[in-house]
Amino acid sequence: MYQLLPPPPRNRQVDLAEVYAYPAGAPRWVRANMVATVDGAATAGGKSEGISGEADKRIFGVLRALADVVLVGAGTVRAEQYRPTRVREQYQAARAAAGQAPTAAIAVVSRAMDLDWSQPLFTSPAVPTIVLTATDAPQDRIDAAAEAGAEVIAAGTGQVDLALAVERLAERGLGRILCEGGPHLLGQLAAAGKLDELCLSVAPQLRGGDSMRILAGPDLTEGLPLILHSLLTEDGFLFARYLVGGTHGSAAGSGKEG
Ligand SMILES: NC(=O)c1ccc[n+]([C@@H]2O[C@H](COP(=O)([O-])OP(=O)(O)OC[C@H]3O[C@@H](n4cnc5c(N)ncnc54)[C@H](OP(=O)(O)O)[C@@H]3O)[C@@H](O)[C@H]2O)c1
């Protein structure tokens, strides 16, 4: 792995935990992590697997190791058969020192609650899985989720109010939020003004076709300006860390490599 930006001092290994450190002292910080091809495809055959790579997976693991909670849309949980998170041993001491649970909880955003509650994601995570839903979600499914062991949190009526959902997570001490998509959830987060940072892996391939891009749904009429904070490369992939423009820039982690 090489760090292109900011220019690193010579002969220093990239320390991914340092490059991607959450900003110190921020009570809540919403980071998204997505992968796309050079022509912007975020899916290949309905999944992201075909466009990911070894280094991308490594960064994916580090971002999970740093997070309090992984926020993910039900569409992605269904498409990718989500499982509970696991944190590599090398990050466990740092998590304990930071007062974090041994591994990040997964928080699934769903209105329909049409999920397979018998999956390990709900029945056997190290930290209970959270389901963020609407106050008027189907009661039998809320009951099924709770019975399976999930913590159900209502935030908003009709659909999940994502600004409120972020508050609900932060109130529980889960302020370091990692959104793993999918594009519809991420589009809404950005539209709600709740996105602080985007970690984007650009895979060295073209896909064509009509795959989704990394954001879907609402049109961000004004455009959301991003500030490039760091850029790494390995195996032809580019790994960019962007901060959402405006006041966020000064709050971010150092981005130094170590
Ligand atoms: N390239 C990448 O980095 C990446 C990352 C993640 C996913 N993906 C791919 O993206 C695809 C899935 O993405 P997607 O955009 O279709 O799905 P998604 O954003 O993961 O999930 C959409 C679903 O989330 C729930 N949801 C989202 N916003 C909500 C709100 N405000 N209130 C209530 N529920 C809400 C709804 O679930 P209910 O229908 O249950 O109500 C909705 O149908 C898959 O192919 C996956 O492989 C790619």
mmCIF file with all atom_site columns, N, CA and C in Angstrom, residues 171-201:
data_model
loop_
_atom_site.group_PDB
_atom_site.id
_atom_site.type_symbol
_atom_site.label_atom_id
_atom_site.label_alt_id
_atom_site.label_comp_id
_atom_site.label_asym_id
_atom_site.label_entity_id
_atom_site.label_seq_id
_atom_site.pdbx_PDB_ins_code
_atom_site.Cartn_x
_atom_site.Cartn_y
_atom_site.Cartn_z
_atom_site.occupancy
_atom_site.B_iso_or_equiv
_atom_site.pdbx_formal_charge
_atom_site.auth_seq_id
_atom_site.auth_comp_id
_atom_site.auth_asym_id
_atom_site.auth_atom_id
_atom_site.pdbx_PDB_model_num
ATOM 1  N N  . GLU A 1 171 ? -26.874 8.632  20.965 1.00 0.00 ? 171 GLU A N  1
ATOM 2  C CA . GLU A 1 171 ? -27.349 8.612  22.363 1.00 0.00 ? 171 GLU A CA 1
ATOM 3  C C  . GLU A 1 171 ? -26.933 7.329  23.072 1.00 0.00 ? 171 GLU A C  1
ATOM 4  N N  . ARG A 1 172 ? -26.798 6.245  22.310 1.00 0.00 ? 172 ARG A N  1
ATOM 5  C CA . ARG A 1 172 ? -26.394 4.957  22.884 1.00 0.00 ? 172 ARG A CA 1
ATOM 6  C C  . ARG A 1 172 ? -24.879 4.813  22.935 1.00 0.00 ? 172 ARG A C  1
ATOM 7  N N  . GLY A 1 173 ? -24.174 5.872  22.653 1.00 0.00 ? 173 GLY A N  1
ATOM 8  C CA . GLY A 1 173 ? -22.709 5.809  22.657 1.00 0.00 ? 173 GLY A CA 1
ATOM 9  C C  . GLY A 1 173 ? -22.151 5.268  21.358 1.00 0.00 ? 173 GLY A C  1
ATOM 10 N N  . LEU A 1 174 ? -22.999 5.213  20.321 1.00 0.00 ? 174 LEU A N  1
ATOM 11 C CA . LEU A 1 174 ? -22.561 4.684  19.022 1.00 0.00 ? 174 LEU A CA 1
ATOM 12 C C  . LEU A 1 174 ? -22.421 5.846  18.041 1.00 0.00 ? 174 LEU A C  1
ATOM 13 N N  . GLY A 1 175 ? -21.488 6.731  18.319 1.00 0.00 ? 175 GLY A N  1
ATOM 14 C CA . GLY A 1 175 ? -21.340 7.951  17.526 1.00 0.00 ? 175 GLY A CA 1
ATOM 15 C C  . GLY A 1 175 ? -20.408 7.802  16.340 1.00 0.00 ? 175 GLY A C  1
ATOM 16 N N  . ARG A 1 176 ? -19.554 6.770  16.366 1.00 0.00 ? 176 ARG A N  1
ATOM 17 C CA . ARG A 1 176 ? -18.654 6.542  15.218 1.00 0.00 ? 176 ARG A CA 1
ATOM 18 C C  . ARG A 1 176 ? -19.381 5.593  14.273 1.00 0.00 ? 176 ARG A C  1
ATOM 19 N N  . ILE A 1 177 ? -20.056 6.201  13.322 1.00 0.00 ? 177 ILE A N  1
ATOM 20 C CA . ILE A 1 177 ? -20.982 5.459  12.464 1.00 0.00 ? 177 ILE A CA 1
ATOM 21 C C  . ILE A 1 177 ? -20.331 5.207  11.106 1.00 0.00 ? 177 ILE A C  1
ATOM 22 N N  . LEU A 1 178 ? -20.391 3.954  10.680 1.00 0.00 ? 178 LEU A N  1
ATOM 23 C CA . LEU A 1 178 ? -19.848 3.570  9.372  1.00 0.00 ? 178 LEU A CA 1
ATOM 24 C C  . LEU A 1 178 ? -20.999 3.094  8.510  1.00 0.00 ? 178 LEU A C  1
ATOM 25 N N  . CYS A 1 179 ? -21.341 3.864  7.492  1.00 0.00 ? 179 CYS A N  1
ATOM 26 C CA . CYS A 1 179 ? -22.423 3.454  6.590  1.00 0.00 ? 179 CYS A CA 1
ATOM 27 C C  . CYS A 1 179 ? -21.824 2.656  5.429  1.00 0.00 ? 179 CYS A C  1
ATOM 28 N N  . GLU A 1 180 ? -22.287 1.425  5.282  1.00 0.00 ? 180 GLU A N  1
ATOM 29 C CA . GLU A 1 180 ? -21.794 0.566  4.196  1.00 0.00 ? 180 GLU A CA 1
ATOM 30 C C  . GLU A 1 180 ? -22.787 0.492  3.034  1.00 0.00 ? 180 GLU A C  1
ATOM 31 N N  . GLY A 1 181 ? -23.644 1.479  2.946  1.00 0.00 ? 181 GLY A N  1
ATOM 32 C CA . GLY A 1 181 ? -24.593 1.549  1.837  1.00 0.00 ? 181 GLY A CA 1
ATOM 33 C C  . GLY A 1 181 ? -25.894 0.859  2.183  1.00 0.00 ? 181 GLY A C  1
ATOM 34 N N  . GLY A 1 182 ? -26.655 0.459  1.153  1.00 0.00 ? 182 GLY A N  1
ATOM 35 C CA . GLY A 1 182 ? -26.318 0.642  -0.250 1.00 0.00 ? 182 GLY A CA 1
ATOM 36 C C  . GLY A 1 182 ? -26.619 2.036  -0.757 1.00 0.00 ? 182 GLY A C  1
ATOM 37 N N  . PRO A 1 183 ? -26.627 2.147  -2.064 1.00 0.00 ? 183 PRO A N  1
ATOM 38 C CA . PRO A 1 183 ? -26.797 3.442  -2.705 1.00 0.00 ? 183 PRO A CA 1
ATOM 39 C C  . PRO A 1 183 ? -28.068 4.198  -2.296 1.00 0.00 ? 183 PRO A C  1
ATOM 40 N N  . HIS A 1 184 ? -29.170 3.487  -2.068 1.00 0.00 ? 184 HIS A N  1
ATOM 41 C CA . HIS A 1 184 ? -30.391 4.209  -1.680 1.00 0.00 ? 184 HIS A CA 1
ATOM 42 C C  . HIS A 1 184 ? -30.271 4.781  -0.276 1.00 0.00 ? 184 HIS A C  1
ATOM 43 N N  . LEU A 1 185 ? -29.711 4.020  0.635  1.00 0.00 ? 185 LEU A N  1
ATOM 44 C CA . LEU A 1 185 ? -29.519 4.543  1.991  1.00 0.00 ? 185 LEU A CA 1
ATOM 45 C C  . LEU A 1 185 ? -28.529 5.709  1.971  1.00 0.00 ? 185 LEU A C  1
ATOM 46 N N  . LEU A 1 186 ? -27.443 5.540  1.242  1.00 0.00 ? 186 LEU A N  1
ATOM 47 C CA . LEU A 1 186 ? -26.418 6.583  1.220  1.00 0.00 ? 186 LEU A CA 1
ATOM 48 C C  . LEU A 1 186 ? -26.946 7.872  0.582  1.00 0.00 ? 186 LEU A C  1
ATOM 49 N N  . GLY A 1 187 ? -27.745 7.713  -0.474 1.00 0.00 ? 187 GLY A N  1
ATOM 50 C CA . GLY A 1 187 ? -28.333 8.890  -1.117 1.00 0.00 ? 187 GLY A CA 1
ATOM 51 C C  . GLY A 1 187 ? -29.187 9.688  -0.142 1.00 0.00 ? 187 GLY A C  1
ATOM 52 N N  . GLN A 1 188 ? -29.940 8.974  0.687  1.00 0.00 ? 188 GLN A N  1
ATOM 53 C CA . GLN A 1 188 ? -30.795 9.675  1.657  1.00 0.00 ? 188 GLN A CA 1
ATOM 54 C C  . GLN A 1 188 ? -29.980 10.327 2.768  1.00 0.00 ? 188 GLN A C  1
ATOM 55 N N  . LEU A 1 189 ? -28.950 9.634  3.201  1.00 0.00 ? 189 LEU A N  1
ATOM 56 C CA . LEU A 1 189 ? -28.089 10.218 4.249  1.00 0.00 ? 189 LEU A CA 1
ATOM 57 C C  . LEU A 1 189 ? -27.468 11.527 3.766  1.00 0.00 ? 189 LEU A C  1
ATOM 58 N N  . ALA A 1 190 ? -26.983 11.494 2.530  1.00 0.00 ? 190 ALA A N  1
ATOM 59 C CA . ALA A 1 190 ? -26.367 12.696 1.961  1.00 0.00 ? 190 ALA A CA 1
ATOM 60 C C  . ALA A 1 190 ? -27.407 13.802 1.827  1.00 0.00 ? 190 ALA A C  1
ATOM 61 N N  . ALA A 1 191 ? -28.609 13.425 1.362  1.00 0.00 ? 191 ALA A N  1
ATOM 62 C CA . ALA A 1 191 ? -29.666 14.427 1.170  1.00 0.00 ? 191 ALA A CA 1
ATOM 63 C C  . ALA A 1 191 ? -30.101 15.022 2.512  1.00 0.00 ? 191 ALA A C  1
ATOM 64 N N  . ALA A 1 192 ? -30.017 14.218 3.569  1.00 0.00 ? 192 ALA A N  1
ATOM 65 C CA . ALA A 1 192 ? -30.419 14.697 4.900  1.00 0.00 ? 192 ALA A CA 1
ATOM 66 C C  . ALA A 1 192 ? -29.314 15.530 5.560  1.00 0.00 ? 192 ALA A C  1
ATOM 67 N N  . GLY A 1 193 ? -28.185 15.682 4.872  1.00 0.00 ? 193 GLY A N  1
ATOM 68 C CA . GLY A 1 193 ? -27.082 16.480 5.438  1.00 0.00 ? 193 GLY A CA 1
ATOM 69 C C  . GLY A 1 193 ? -26.384 15.760 6.572  1.00 0.00 ? 193 GLY A C  1
ATOM 70 N N  . LYS A 1 194 ? -26.464 14.409 6.594  1.00 0.00 ? 194 LYS A N  1
ATOM 71 C CA . LYS A 1 194 ? -25.902 13.650 7.705  1.00 0.00 ? 194 LYS A CA 1
ATOM 72 C C  . LYS A 1 194 ? -24.611 12.918 7.352  1.00 0.00 ? 194 LYS A C  1
ATOM 73 N N  . LEU A 1 195 ? -24.104 13.166 6.166  1.00 0.00 ? 195 LEU A N  1
ATOM 74 C CA . LEU A 1 195 ? -22.869 12.486 5.768  1.00 0.00 ? 195 LEU A CA 1
ATOM 75 C C  . LEU A 1 195 ? -21.675 13.400 6.047  1.00 0.00 ? 195 LEU A C  1
ATOM 76 N N  . ASP A 1 196 ? -20.712 12.890 6.810  1.00 0.00 ? 196 ASP A N  1
ATOM 77 C CA . ASP A 1 196 ? -19.511 13.677 7.124  1.00 0.00 ? 196 ASP A CA 1
ATOM 78 C C  . ASP A 1 196 ? -18.335 13.301 6.246  1.00 0.00 ? 196 ASP A C  1
ATOM 79 N N  . GLU A 1 197 ? -18.341 12.072 5.755  1.00 0.00 ? 197 GLU A N  1
ATOM 80 C CA . GLU A 1 197 ? -17.133 11.576 5.098  1.00 0.00 ? 197 GLU A CA 1
ATOM 81 C C  . GLU A 1 197 ? -17.471 10.427 4.165  1.00 0.00 ? 197 GLU A C  1
ATOM 82 N N  . LEU A 1 198 ? -16.744 10.350 3.070  1.00 0.00 ? 198 LEU A N  1
ATOM 83 C CA . LEU A 1 198 ? -16.892 9.226  2.144  1.00 0.00 ? 198 LEU A CA 1
ATOM 84 C C  . LEU A 1 198 ? -15.532 8.589  1.896  1.00 0.00 ? 198 LEU A C  1
ATOM 85 N N  . CYS A 1 199 ? -15.442 7.297  2.165  1.00 0.00 ? 199 CYS A N  1
ATOM 86 C CA . CYS A 1 199 ? -14.251 6.531  1.795  1.00 0.00 ? 199 CYS A CA 1
ATOM 87 C C  . CYS A 1 199 ? -14.624 5.765  0.532  1.00 0.00 ? 199 CYS A C  1
ATOM 88 N N  . LEU A 1 200 ? -13.958 6.073  -0.545 1.00 0.00 ? 200 LEU A N  1
ATOM 89 C CA . LEU A 1 200 ? -14.313 5.481  -1.835 1.00 0.00 ? 200 LEU A CA 1
ATOM 90 C C  . LEU A 1 200 ? -13.140 4.682  -2.392 1.00 0.00 ? 200 LEU A C  1
ATOM 91 N N  . SER A 1 201 ? -13.393 3.417  -2.666 1.00 0.00 ? 201 SER A N  1
ATOM 92 C CA . SER A 1 201 ? -12.403 2.591  -3.355 1.00 0.00 ? 201 SER A CA 1
ATOM 93 C C  . SER A 1 201 ? -12.757 2.592  -4.828 1.00 0.00 ? 201 SER A C  1
#
